[in-house]
Coordinates of C-alpha atoms and ligand atoms in Angstrom, one line a residue:
M1 CA 70.4 20.5 -125.1
G2 CA 73.7 21.0 -123.6
T3 CA 74.8 23.1 -121.0
G4 CA 77.1 26.0 -119.9
K5 CA 80.0 26.5 -122.4
K6 CA 79.0 23.8 -124.8
E7 CA 75.3 25.1 -125.2
A8 CA 76.8 28.6 -125.5
T9 CA 79.1 27.5 -128.5
R10 CA 76.1 25.9 -130.0
R11 CA 73.8 28.9 -129.7
E12 CA 76.8 31.0 -131.3
R13 CA 77.4 28.6 -134.2
Q14 CA 73.6 28.5 -135.0
G15 CA 73.6 32.4 -134.8
K16 CA 71.0 32.5 -131.9
T17 CA 72.0 35.4 -129.8
N18 CA 69.2 35.1 -127.3
D19 CA 70.2 32.9 -124.3
G20 CA 66.7 30.7 -124.7
M21 CA 64.6 32.7 -122.6
G22 CA 64.3 35.8 -124.8
N23 CA 67.3 37.6 -123.8
V24 CA 69.7 39.1 -126.1
R25 CA 73.2 38.3 -125.0
T26 CA 75.6 40.8 -125.7
K27 CA 79.4 40.7 -125.4
G28 CA 80.8 42.2 -121.8
E29 CA 77.3 41.5 -120.4
N30 CA 76.6 38.1 -118.6
F31 CA 80.2 37.2 -119.3
Y32 CA 81.3 34.4 -117.0
R33 CA 84.9 33.9 -116.3
D34 CA 86.4 31.0 -115.0
A35 CA 89.1 30.8 -112.1
K36 CA 92.0 30.5 -114.1
R37 CA 91.1 33.6 -116.4
V38 CA 90.3 35.5 -113.2
K39 CA 93.8 34.8 -111.8
S40 CA 95.5 35.8 -114.9
L41 CA 93.6 39.0 -115.0
N42 CA 94.4 39.6 -111.5
M43 CA 98.3 39.4 -112.3
F44 CA 97.8 42.2 -114.6
K45 CA 95.9 44.3 -112.5
D46 CA 98.4 43.6 -109.5
G47 CA 99.9 47.0 -109.5
K48 CA 101.3 48.8 -112.6
A49 CA 104.9 49.4 -113.2
Q50 CA 106.3 52.5 -111.8
R51 CA 107.5 55.1 -114.2
N52 CA 109.6 58.3 -113.7
A53 CA 108.9 61.7 -115.3
Q54 CA 110.3 60.4 -118.6
G55 CA 108.2 57.5 -118.9
D56 CA 111.0 55.0 -118.1
I57 CA 110.2 52.2 -115.9
T58 CA 111.9 52.4 -112.4
K59 CA 110.3 49.4 -110.9
A60 CA 108.8 46.7 -112.9
A61 CA 105.5 45.3 -112.3
S62 CA 105.3 42.2 -110.4
Y63 CA 104.4 40.1 -113.5
Q64 CA 107.2 41.8 -115.4
S65 CA 110.1 41.2 -112.7
K66 CA 112.7 38.8 -113.9
E67 CA 113.9 37.9 -110.3
A68 CA 112.9 34.2 -109.6
P69 CA 110.7 34.2 -106.4
V70 CA 112.4 32.2 -103.4
A71 CA 110.3 29.0 -103.5
R72 CA 110.3 26.1 -101.0
V73 CA 109.3 23.0 -101.8
E74 CA 108.1 20.8 -98.9
P75 CA 109.7 17.5 -98.5
N76 CA 107.2 14.7 -98.8
R77 CA 107.9 11.1 -98.2
K78 CA 105.5 10.0 -101.1
W79 CA 108.1 11.4 -103.5
F80 CA 110.1 8.0 -102.6
T81 CA 107.1 5.9 -104.0
N82 CA 108.7 2.4 -102.9
T83 CA 111.2 3.5 -100.3
R84 CA 110.1 3.4 -96.6
V85 CA 111.9 6.1 -94.5
I86 CA 112.9 5.4 -91.0
S87 CA 114.3 7.1 -88.3
Q88 CA 117.9 7.0 -87.1
D89 CA 116.8 4.8 -84.1
A90 CA 115.2 2.5 -86.1
L91 CA 118.0 2.1 -88.5
N92 CA 120.4 1.2 -85.8
A93 CA 118.1 -1.2 -84.4
F94 CA 117.9 -3.0 -87.8
R95 CA 121.4 -2.7 -88.4
G96 CA 122.0 -4.4 -84.9
A97 CA 119.7 -7.3 -85.6
V98 CA 121.1 -7.7 -89.1
E99 CA 124.6 -8.0 -87.6
A100 CA 123.3 -10.3 -84.8
Q101 CA 121.8 -12.7 -87.4
S102 CA 124.6 -12.7 -89.7
K103 CA 126.9 -13.7 -86.6
D104 CA 124.8 -16.3 -85.4
P105 CA 126.5 -19.6 -86.3
Y106 CA 123.1 -21.3 -86.5
S107 CA 121.5 -19.1 -89.1
Y108 CA 122.5 -18.8 -92.8
L109 CA 122.0 -15.6 -94.9
L110 CA 121.5 -17.4 -98.2
K111 CA 121.0 -14.5 -100.5
Q112 CA 123.3 -12.2 -99.2
N113 CA 123.3 -10.0 -102.6
K114 CA 119.7 -9.1 -102.0
L115 CA 120.4 -7.8 -98.5
P116 CA 121.9 -4.4 -97.2
M117 CA 124.7 -6.1 -96.1
S118 CA 126.7 -2.8 -96.5
L119 CA 125.0 -1.8 -93.4
I120 CA 127.0 -3.9 -91.2
H121 CA 130.1 -4.5 -93.3
D122 CA 130.9 -0.8 -93.9
N123 CA 133.1 -0.4 -90.8
K124 CA 134.8 -3.6 -91.4
D125 CA 135.5 -2.9 -95.1
K126 CA 136.7 0.5 -94.1
E127 CA 139.0 -0.9 -91.7
R128 CA 140.3 -3.1 -94.2
K129 CA 140.8 -0.5 -96.9
D130 CA 142.2 2.0 -94.3
G131 CA 145.5 1.2 -95.3
L132 CA 145.3 1.5 -99.1
I133 CA 143.4 4.6 -98.6
Q134 CA 146.2 6.0 -96.5
H135 CA 148.4 4.8 -98.8
K136 CA 146.5 6.7 -101.8
A137 CA 146.3 9.6 -99.9
K138 CA 149.8 9.5 -99.4
I139 CA 150.7 9.1 -103.0
K140 CA 148.3 12.1 -103.9
I141 CA 149.9 14.3 -101.2
E142 CA 153.5 13.1 -102.0
S143 CA 153.4 13.0 -106.0
E144 CA 154.7 15.6 -107.8
K145 CA 154.1 17.4 -111.0
F146 CA 155.6 16.0 -114.3
A147 CA 157.4 19.1 -114.9
D148 CA 158.7 18.8 -111.2
T149 CA 159.9 15.5 -111.7
F150 CA 161.4 15.2 -115.1
G151 CA 163.0 17.7 -117.4
P152 CA 165.3 20.9 -117.0
K153 CA 163.3 22.4 -114.2
A154 CA 162.9 19.2 -112.5
Q155 CA 163.0 19.8 -108.8
R156 CA 163.0 16.2 -107.6
K157 CA 165.5 15.0 -105.1
R158 CA 167.6 12.4 -106.3
P159 CA 168.1 9.4 -103.9
R160 CA 171.6 9.2 -102.6
L161 CA 173.2 6.0 -103.4
A162 CA 176.3 4.8 -102.2
V163 CA 176.9 2.8 -105.5
A164 CA 177.0 4.0 -108.9
N165 CA 175.9 1.0 -110.9
L166 CA 174.1 -2.3 -110.5
E167 CA 177.6 -4.2 -110.1
D168 CA 178.9 -2.0 -107.3
L169 CA 175.6 -2.9 -105.7
A170 CA 176.3 -6.5 -106.0
N171 CA 179.6 -6.1 -104.6
S172 CA 178.6 -4.1 -101.4
T173 CA 175.9 -7.0 -100.7
T174 CA 178.5 -9.3 -100.7
Q175 CA 180.9 -7.7 -98.6
D176 CA 178.0 -6.9 -96.4
Y177 CA 177.4 -10.5 -96.0
S178 CA 180.9 -11.7 -95.4
T179 CA 181.0 -8.8 -92.5
Y180 CA 177.7 -10.6 -90.9
E181 CA 179.5 -13.9 -91.0
E182 CA 182.7 -12.7 -89.2
R183 CA 180.5 -10.9 -86.8
Q184 CA 178.8 -14.1 -86.1
A185 CA 182.1 -16.1 -85.8
E186 CA 183.4 -13.3 -83.4
A187 CA 180.1 -13.7 -81.5
R188 CA 180.5 -17.4 -81.3
I189 CA 183.9 -17.1 -79.8
L190 CA 182.7 -14.6 -77.4
A191 CA 180.1 -17.0 -76.2
G192 CA 182.8 -20.0 -75.8
L193 CA 181.1 -22.1 -78.1
G194 CA 183.5 -24.9 -79.7
E195 CA 183.8 -25.9 -83.2
D196 CA 181.2 -28.7 -83.0
K197 CA 178.5 -26.6 -81.5
E198 CA 178.9 -24.0 -84.6
A199 CA 177.8 -27.0 -86.8
D200 CA 174.4 -27.1 -84.4
I201 CA 173.9 -23.3 -85.1
D202 CA 174.6 -23.6 -88.6
K203 CA 172.0 -26.4 -89.1
S204 CA 169.4 -24.1 -87.2
I205 CA 169.9 -21.6 -89.8
H206 CA 167.9 -22.1 -93.0
D207 CA 169.1 -21.9 -96.5
D208 CA 167.0 -18.4 -96.8
G209 CA 168.9 -17.2 -93.8
E210 CA 165.7 -17.7 -91.3
I211 CA 167.0 -18.8 -88.1
T212 CA 164.9 -21.7 -86.7
T213 CA 165.3 -24.6 -84.4
A214 CA 166.4 -27.8 -86.1
R215 CA 163.5 -30.4 -86.2
E216 CA 163.1 -33.9 -87.5
P217 CA 161.5 -33.7 -90.9
V218 CA 159.1 -36.2 -89.9
F219 CA 157.4 -33.3 -87.6
S220 CA 156.4 -31.5 -91.0
K221 CA 154.1 -34.0 -92.1
G222 CA 150.8 -32.7 -93.3
Q223 CA 152.3 -29.5 -94.3
S224 CA 153.3 -30.2 -97.7
K225 CA 152.4 -28.2 -100.6
R226 CA 150.7 -31.3 -102.2
I227 CA 148.6 -31.9 -99.2
W228 CA 147.3 -28.3 -98.7
N229 CA 146.6 -28.4 -102.9
E230 CA 144.5 -31.4 -101.7
L231 CA 142.7 -29.4 -99.2
Y232 CA 142.0 -26.6 -101.5
K233 CA 140.5 -28.8 -104.1
V234 CA 138.2 -30.0 -101.2
I235 CA 137.2 -26.6 -100.0
D236 CA 136.7 -25.1 -103.5
S237 CA 134.7 -28.2 -104.3
S238 CA 132.3 -28.1 -101.1
D239 CA 129.3 -26.2 -100.2
V240 CA 129.6 -27.3 -96.6
V241 CA 133.0 -28.1 -94.9
I242 CA 133.0 -30.2 -91.9
H243 CA 135.9 -29.6 -89.6
V244 CA 136.8 -32.9 -87.7
L245 CA 138.2 -32.5 -84.5
D246 CA 139.7 -34.9 -82.1
A247 CA 137.5 -34.6 -78.9
R248 CA 140.4 -35.4 -76.6
D249 CA 142.2 -32.2 -77.9
P250 CA 139.7 -30.2 -79.9
L251 CA 141.8 -26.9 -79.7
G252 CA 145.0 -29.0 -80.5
T253 CA 143.3 -30.0 -83.6
R254 CA 141.7 -27.0 -84.7
C255 CA 143.2 -25.2 -88.0
R256 CA 142.3 -21.8 -87.4
S257 CA 144.3 -20.5 -90.6
V258 CA 141.8 -22.6 -92.5
E259 CA 138.8 -21.2 -90.7
K260 CA 140.1 -17.7 -91.5
Y261 CA 140.5 -18.7 -95.1
I262 CA 136.8 -19.9 -95.4
R263 CA 135.5 -17.1 -93.4
E264 CA 137.3 -14.4 -95.5
E265 CA 137.6 -15.9 -99.1
A266 CA 134.7 -18.4 -99.2
P267 CA 131.9 -17.0 -96.7
H268 CA 129.1 -18.7 -98.8
K269 CA 130.4 -22.0 -97.5
H270 CA 129.0 -23.5 -94.2
L271 CA 131.5 -24.6 -91.9
L272 CA 130.7 -27.0 -89.2
F273 CA 132.7 -28.4 -86.5
L274 CA 132.4 -32.3 -85.8
L275 CA 133.9 -33.5 -82.3
N276 CA 134.9 -37.0 -83.2
K277 CA 136.0 -39.6 -80.9
C278 CA 133.4 -38.7 -78.1
D279 CA 133.6 -42.2 -76.7
L280 CA 137.0 -41.5 -75.4
V281 CA 136.2 -38.5 -73.3
P282 CA 133.6 -38.2 -70.5
T283 CA 129.9 -37.2 -72.0
S284 CA 130.3 -33.9 -69.7
V285 CA 133.6 -32.7 -71.1
A286 CA 132.2 -33.5 -74.8
A287 CA 129.1 -31.2 -73.7
K288 CA 131.2 -28.6 -72.5
W289 CA 133.5 -28.5 -75.8
V290 CA 130.3 -28.5 -77.9
K291 CA 128.8 -25.7 -75.9
L292 CA 132.3 -23.6 -76.3
L293 CA 132.8 -24.3 -79.9
S294 CA 129.3 -23.9 -80.9
Q295 CA 129.6 -20.0 -80.3
E296 CA 131.8 -19.8 -83.3
Y297 CA 130.4 -22.7 -85.8
P298 CA 127.8 -25.3 -85.2
T299 CA 129.4 -28.0 -83.6
L300 CA 128.2 -31.9 -83.4
A301 CA 129.3 -34.7 -81.1
F302 CA 130.2 -37.8 -82.9
H303 CA 131.5 -41.2 -82.5
A304 CA 132.4 -42.9 -85.7
S305 CA 131.7 -46.8 -85.4
M306 CA 130.1 -49.1 -87.8
T307 CA 128.0 -50.8 -85.3
N308 CA 127.9 -48.4 -82.5
S309 CA 127.7 -44.8 -83.7
F310 CA 126.8 -41.7 -82.1
G311 CA 125.3 -38.3 -83.9
K312 CA 125.0 -40.2 -87.0
G313 CA 121.3 -39.4 -87.5
T314 CA 121.8 -35.9 -86.3
L315 CA 124.4 -35.4 -88.9
I316 CA 122.6 -36.8 -91.7
S317 CA 119.4 -34.8 -90.9
L318 CA 121.8 -31.7 -90.7
L319 CA 123.1 -32.6 -94.0
R320 CA 119.5 -33.0 -95.4
Q321 CA 118.7 -29.6 -94.1
F322 CA 121.7 -28.0 -96.0
S323 CA 120.7 -29.6 -99.2
S324 CA 117.0 -28.3 -98.7
L325 CA 118.5 -25.0 -98.2
H326 CA 120.2 -25.4 -101.7
S327 CA 117.2 -26.7 -103.4
S328 CA 118.3 -25.1 -106.7
R329 CA 121.3 -27.1 -106.9
K330 CA 121.5 -30.7 -108.1
Q331 CA 123.4 -31.9 -105.4
I332 CA 125.7 -30.6 -102.4
S333 CA 129.2 -31.6 -101.6
V334 CA 130.2 -32.1 -97.9
G335 CA 134.0 -32.0 -97.5
F336 CA 135.5 -33.1 -94.5
I337 CA 138.7 -31.5 -93.5
G338 CA 141.1 -31.7 -90.4
Y339 CA 144.3 -33.0 -88.7
P340 CA 145.4 -36.3 -89.9
N341 CA 144.0 -39.5 -87.8
T342 CA 141.0 -37.5 -86.4
G343 CA 138.7 -40.1 -88.0
K344 CA 137.5 -38.2 -91.3
S345 CA 137.4 -41.3 -93.4
S346 CA 135.9 -43.3 -90.3
I347 CA 133.0 -40.9 -90.2
I348 CA 132.4 -41.2 -94.2
N349 CA 132.3 -45.0 -93.4
T350 CA 130.0 -44.5 -90.5
L351 CA 127.7 -42.6 -92.6
R352 CA 127.7 -45.0 -95.5
K353 CA 127.5 -47.9 -93.2
K354 CA 130.0 -49.4 -95.5
K355 CA 133.9 -49.4 -95.6
V356 CA 134.1 -47.0 -98.7
C357 CA 137.4 -45.3 -97.4
T358 CA 140.6 -46.8 -96.3
T359 CA 141.0 -45.9 -92.4
A360 CA 144.1 -46.8 -90.0
P361 CA 145.1 -46.2 -86.8
I362 CA 148.0 -44.5 -88.2
P363 CA 148.2 -40.6 -89.5
G364 CA 148.7 -40.1 -93.3
E365 CA 146.3 -43.1 -94.5
T366 CA 144.2 -40.9 -96.8
K367 CA 146.5 -39.5 -99.6
V368 CA 144.6 -37.9 -102.0
W369 CA 140.8 -36.4 -102.1
Q370 CA 138.0 -38.6 -102.7
Y371 CA 134.4 -38.6 -103.6
I372 CA 131.7 -40.5 -102.2
T373 CA 128.0 -40.5 -102.7
L374 CA 125.9 -40.6 -99.5
M375 CA 122.6 -40.0 -101.1
K376 CA 121.4 -38.6 -104.4
R377 CA 121.6 -34.9 -103.4
I378 CA 124.7 -35.1 -101.0
Y379 CA 128.0 -36.2 -101.9
L380 CA 131.1 -36.6 -99.3
I381 CA 134.6 -35.7 -100.1
D382 CA 137.2 -37.1 -97.9
C383 CA 140.6 -35.0 -97.7
P384 CA 144.1 -36.1 -96.3
G385 CA 144.7 -34.8 -92.9
I386 CA 146.2 -31.3 -92.9
V387 CA 148.4 -29.5 -90.1
P388 CA 148.8 -25.8 -90.4
P389 CA 152.5 -24.8 -89.9
S390 CA 153.1 -23.4 -86.6
M391 CA 156.2 -21.7 -85.0
V392 CA 155.0 -22.4 -81.3
D393 CA 154.0 -26.1 -81.6
T394 CA 157.0 -28.3 -80.4
P395 CA 157.5 -31.8 -81.8
E396 CA 156.2 -33.1 -78.5
D397 CA 153.0 -31.3 -79.2
I398 CA 152.9 -32.7 -82.8
L399 CA 153.4 -36.2 -82.0
L400 CA 150.7 -36.4 -79.2
R401 CA 148.0 -34.9 -81.6
G402 CA 148.8 -38.0 -83.7
V403 CA 150.1 -36.4 -86.9
V404 CA 153.4 -38.3 -86.9
R405 CA 153.8 -42.2 -87.0
V406 CA 155.6 -43.1 -83.8
E407 CA 157.3 -45.6 -85.8
N408 CA 159.4 -42.8 -87.7
V409 CA 160.3 -40.8 -84.5
E410 CA 163.9 -41.1 -83.4
H411 CA 164.2 -42.0 -79.6
P412 CA 160.3 -42.2 -78.9
A413 CA 161.2 -42.7 -75.2
Q414 CA 162.3 -38.9 -74.9
Y415 CA 158.3 -38.2 -75.7
V416 CA 157.1 -40.4 -72.8
P417 CA 157.1 -37.8 -70.0
A418 CA 154.8 -35.6 -72.0
V419 CA 152.3 -38.6 -72.0
L420 CA 152.8 -39.1 -68.0
A421 CA 152.0 -35.3 -67.8
K422 CA 148.7 -35.5 -69.9
C423 CA 147.5 -38.9 -68.2
K424 CA 146.2 -39.8 -64.8
R425 CA 148.6 -42.1 -62.9
H426 CA 145.8 -44.2 -61.9
H427 CA 144.7 -44.8 -65.7
L428 CA 148.3 -45.6 -66.5
E429 CA 148.6 -48.2 -63.7
R430 CA 145.2 -49.9 -64.7
T431 CA 146.1 -49.9 -68.4
Y432 CA 149.6 -51.5 -68.0
D433 CA 148.9 -53.1 -64.5
V434 CA 152.0 -51.9 -63.3
K435 CA 152.7 -49.7 -60.1
G436 CA 155.5 -47.7 -58.1
W437 CA 157.3 -45.7 -60.6
S438 CA 156.7 -42.5 -58.8
S439 CA 157.7 -42.2 -55.0
D440 CA 155.4 -39.1 -54.2
D441 CA 151.7 -38.2 -54.8
K442 CA 152.8 -34.7 -56.4
E443 CA 151.6 -33.9 -59.8
F444 CA 153.8 -35.3 -62.6
S445 CA 153.8 -32.0 -64.6
E446 CA 154.7 -29.9 -61.3
K447 CA 157.9 -32.0 -60.7
P448 CA 161.6 -30.7 -62.1
E449 CA 162.4 -32.0 -65.4
K450 CA 165.1 -34.2 -64.2
E451 CA 162.6 -36.1 -61.8
R452 CA 160.3 -36.4 -64.6
I453 CA 162.7 -38.0 -67.0
E454 CA 163.8 -40.6 -64.4
E455 CA 160.2 -41.4 -63.7
S456 CA 159.2 -41.8 -67.2
V457 CA 162.3 -44.2 -67.8
K458 CA 161.2 -46.2 -64.3
F459 CA 157.8 -46.4 -66.0
L460 CA 159.1 -47.7 -69.1
E461 CA 161.3 -50.1 -67.6
L462 CA 158.4 -51.6 -65.4
I463 CA 156.3 -52.4 -68.6
A464 CA 159.4 -53.7 -70.5
R465 CA 160.2 -56.2 -67.7
K466 CA 156.4 -57.0 -67.1
G467 CA 155.9 -57.8 -70.9
G468 CA 159.5 -59.4 -71.0
R469 CA 160.4 -56.9 -73.7
L470 CA 164.0 -57.0 -72.9
L471 CA 167.2 -56.6 -75.2
R472 CA 170.3 -58.5 -75.4
G473 CA 172.1 -58.5 -71.9
G474 CA 168.6 -58.1 -69.9
E475 CA 168.1 -54.3 -70.5
A476 CA 164.7 -53.1 -71.1
D477 CA 164.0 -52.1 -74.5
L478 CA 162.8 -48.5 -73.4
D479 CA 162.2 -47.3 -77.4
G480 CA 160.4 -50.2 -78.3
V481 CA 157.8 -49.8 -75.2
A482 CA 157.6 -46.2 -75.8
K483 CA 156.4 -46.7 -79.1
M484 CA 153.9 -48.7 -77.5
V485 CA 153.1 -46.3 -75.1
L486 CA 152.5 -43.5 -77.4
N487 CA 150.7 -45.6 -79.8
D488 CA 148.1 -46.6 -76.9
F489 CA 148.0 -43.1 -76.1
L490 CA 146.8 -41.9 -79.6
R491 CA 144.7 -45.0 -80.2
G492 CA 142.7 -44.1 -77.0
K493 CA 143.8 -47.2 -74.9
I494 CA 145.1 -44.8 -72.2
P495 CA 142.0 -42.7 -71.1
W496 CA 143.0 -38.7 -71.3
F497 CA 141.4 -35.4 -72.3
S498 CA 142.2 -31.8 -72.6
P499 CA 139.7 -30.5 -70.4
P500 CA 137.7 -27.3 -71.8
P501 CA 139.1 -23.9 -70.6
A502 CA 137.6 -22.0 -67.7
A503 CA 135.9 -25.3 -66.9
E504 CA 135.8 -25.4 -63.1
V505 CA 135.8 -29.1 -62.3
D506 CA 135.4 -29.9 -58.7
D507 CA 137.2 -32.9 -57.4
D508 CA 134.1 -35.2 -56.7
K509 CA 132.8 -34.7 -60.1
E510 CA 136.2 -35.3 -61.6
Q511 CA 136.4 -38.4 -59.7
G512 CA 133.5 -39.6 -61.3
R513 CA 134.4 -38.5 -64.5
D514 CA 137.7 -40.6 -64.5
E515 CA 135.7 -43.7 -63.4
K516 CA 133.5 -43.3 -66.4
L517 CA 136.6 -42.6 -68.5
G518 CA 138.0 -46.0 -67.5
F519 CA 134.9 -47.8 -68.3
T520 CA 134.6 -46.1 -71.5
H521 CA 138.1 -47.1 -72.6
K522 CA 137.1 -50.8 -71.6
K523 CA 134.0 -50.5 -73.6
R524 CA 135.9 -49.2 -76.9
K525 CA 138.7 -51.7 -76.1
R526 CA 136.0 -54.5 -76.4
E527 CA 134.5 -52.9 -79.6
L528 CA 137.8 -52.5 -81.0
E529 CA 138.5 -56.3 -80.4
E530 CA 135.3 -57.4 -81.9
E531 CA 135.2 -55.2 -85.1
D532 CA 138.2 -52.7 -85.6
G533 CA 141.3 -55.4 -85.7
T534 CA 140.7 -55.2 -89.4
I535 CA 142.3 -52.8 -91.6
I536 CA 140.9 -52.5 -95.4
T537 CA 143.1 -52.2 -98.3
A538 CA 142.3 -50.6 -101.8
G539 CA 138.8 -50.5 -103.1
D540 CA 135.4 -50.3 -101.2
D541 CA 134.6 -54.2 -101.4
E542 CA 134.1 -55.6 -98.2
D543 CA 135.8 -58.8 -99.7
E544 CA 139.2 -57.2 -99.9
E545 CA 139.7 -56.6 -96.1
V546 CA 142.8 -57.9 -94.8
E547 CA 143.3 -59.0 -91.3
V548 CA 146.5 -57.7 -89.8
G549 CA 145.9 -59.0 -86.3
S550 CA 143.9 -58.5 -83.4
E551 CA 144.2 -56.0 -80.7
E552 CA 145.9 -58.3 -78.7
D553 CA 148.6 -59.0 -80.9
E554 CA 149.3 -55.3 -81.3
E555 CA 150.0 -55.0 -77.6
D556 CA 152.3 -57.7 -77.6
D557 CA 154.1 -56.9 -80.8
F558 CA 153.5 -53.4 -81.9
E559 CA 155.7 -53.9 -85.0
G560 CA 152.4 -55.5 -86.4
F561 CA 151.1 -52.1 -87.6
D562 CA 154.0 -51.5 -90.1
D563 CA 153.4 -49.5 -93.3
E564 CA 153.4 -52.5 -95.3
D565 CA 150.1 -53.7 -93.7
V566 CA 148.2 -50.7 -94.9
E567 CA 150.4 -50.2 -98.4
G568 CA 147.3 -50.8 -100.5
A569 CA 145.7 -47.4 -99.6
E570 CA 148.2 -46.1 -102.2
D571 CA 146.0 -47.6 -104.8
E572 CA 142.8 -45.7 -103.8
G573 CA 141.0 -43.8 -106.7
G574 CA 140.8 -39.9 -106.9
V575 CA 137.5 -39.3 -107.9
E576 CA 134.6 -41.8 -107.1
I577 CA 130.9 -41.1 -107.8
D578 CA 128.4 -43.7 -107.5
P579 CA 125.3 -42.2 -109.4
N580 CA 123.3 -45.6 -108.7
D581 CA 122.8 -44.6 -105.1
S582 CA 119.7 -43.9 -103.5
D583 CA 118.7 -42.4 -100.1
E584 CA 117.8 -45.7 -99.0
E585 CA 121.6 -46.4 -98.0
T586 CA 121.2 -44.3 -94.9
S587 CA 118.6 -43.8 -92.1
S588 CA 118.4 -40.7 -90.0
Ligands
LIG601 N1 137.5 -44.6 -80.5 C1 137.3 -44.1 -81.6 N2 138.3 -44.1 -82.6 C2 138.1 -43.5 -83.7 C3 136.9 -42.7 -84.1 N3 136.8 -42.3 -85.2 C4 138.0 -42.9 -86.0 N4 138.6 -43.5 -85.0 C5 140.0 -44.5 -85.2 O1 141.1 -43.3 -85.5 C6 141.8 -44.0 -86.3 C7 141.9 -43.0 -87.6 O2 140.6 -42.8 -88.4 P1 140.8 -42.3 -90.0 O3 139.2 -42.4 -90.3 O4 141.7 -43.3 -90.8 O5 141.1 -41.0 -89.6 P2 141.6 -39.8 -91.0 O6 141.2 -38.6 -90.2 O7 141.1 -40.3 -91.9 O8 143.1 -40.0 -91.1 P3 144.2 -39.4 -92.3 O9 143.9 -40.4 -93.2 O10 145.3 -39.6 -91.6 O11 143.6 -38.3 -92.7 C8 141.3 -45.1 -86.8 O12 141.9 -46.4 -86.1 C9 139.8 -45.2 -86.4 O13 139.5 -46.6 -85.9 C10 135.9 -42.5 -82.7 O14 134.8 -42.1 -83.1 N5 136.2 -43.2 -81.6

């Protein structure tokens, strides 16, 4: 037996009108209404329509009204089922945290697309696009209707041109140019410059009309289109880009334009700094540079050497970490970029513990990019040295960064004062075992230019006489000795370093450092004598080593490092991959 409505329906169907207890159930009595029904009935009862005397409705009943009631829906966060609603403060805190994390050089946001990066990039993008937006707005405001611009009712102002056609325009340009030349000639006469000076001025004016100072073409090394093409190939193929810096002059050997390019055009690539040649600077200076540079990119100190390296384990473990970050990839490629002669190839050789790349103490040794397998999942790419073009760098700066082969420079003696300014006097005395080129104890860089030149000539003469480097007639071979001094400066035989900016060094510490520096140099010299007196020609076969002379030979006769000695480097292959290589090659 059912209950309620079901039971009532059954009784009705079966024609049973009593309710099971003998009571006869009639319609209208014992009639149970449900809530819904009661509600709708109430609606009809809720006031009648008001009518006038004629019976027309003057005010409709509430259920007859066509006016929709003002309804407010209470907001509820449950509507946004999967969304968390957070307060503005919490959003700001989140935004700050994401920004800090993305700026931290030691952390990497791998899947940026899955993060709300627009929260932090919004402003930056806006700034970047601002020009464009303004430009667009301007066009919108200034643009005119088609009818206003063309046709009989055109109201557009025509530009007022002094010429009627293209030919006239060309003629007036030629005339302007000749007037310009006349004015230049006039200015030259007024300035009292003779005919011969004119040639100099003409030399300083480029073909494209841009005025620059005349510079030996050799100082544009590393800036050619070919080299930059090689660089872009390396950057494109690399997941990790290692920017190799010379620890003695990290800021001088920094390529900010390349950093900017990677930051803006390829932000998914990891950029690191590698401070190479750390053996040539005091430890504390290297540490300070590492600390300073780490603020921008992860920085490691390194000393490239087959037998006595420093930082190799750290670098390899870092590369392993990068490869595990990209575990979905079959392998990662690590590109080495930087100024010429900073030791890119030497670092690769150190990592492989094998002479796979040709190295030489002269810039421009690596000519094409080269692939080397470090381990199954890590490939290394060697890149030729690059030099970002700069209008402020003087030939002296360029030469002392090791960009130029000293042999190719005209009158090398003119650059020796710069060497004397960078090095400490006692280091020079100790290196060459000469004394007395300076009459007072004043800082070399503080002396007037004339005095500096005189002292540098005296210095070169002393070395020339001591080493017997004399020309016919007993004159000192100043340029020959200058070449030797410059090479010694670049190859680390004379100790020097650029101190980190804002580094407050007190005198006692400085003294200690200098001493250390001297010892480092001696140690390095010994090391060079033992192992680095060899220069490798083409191929990675150790049997192909060609000995070109020991370090002592170099000191006696510097011409020993001629181009011919390292000519074999031209043959080196473009791409070399050794698939059989395994992780055993390296240790961390
Ligand atoms: N003292 C010292 N010398 C180094 C170190 N690394 C490299 N060198 C020397 O620096 C010179 C240049 O090294 P390379 O490896 O040929 O330099 P590179 O950057 O490949 O040069 P390019 O081929 O011109 O691009 C060589 O004579 C190396 O012996 C280092 O850590 N310490």
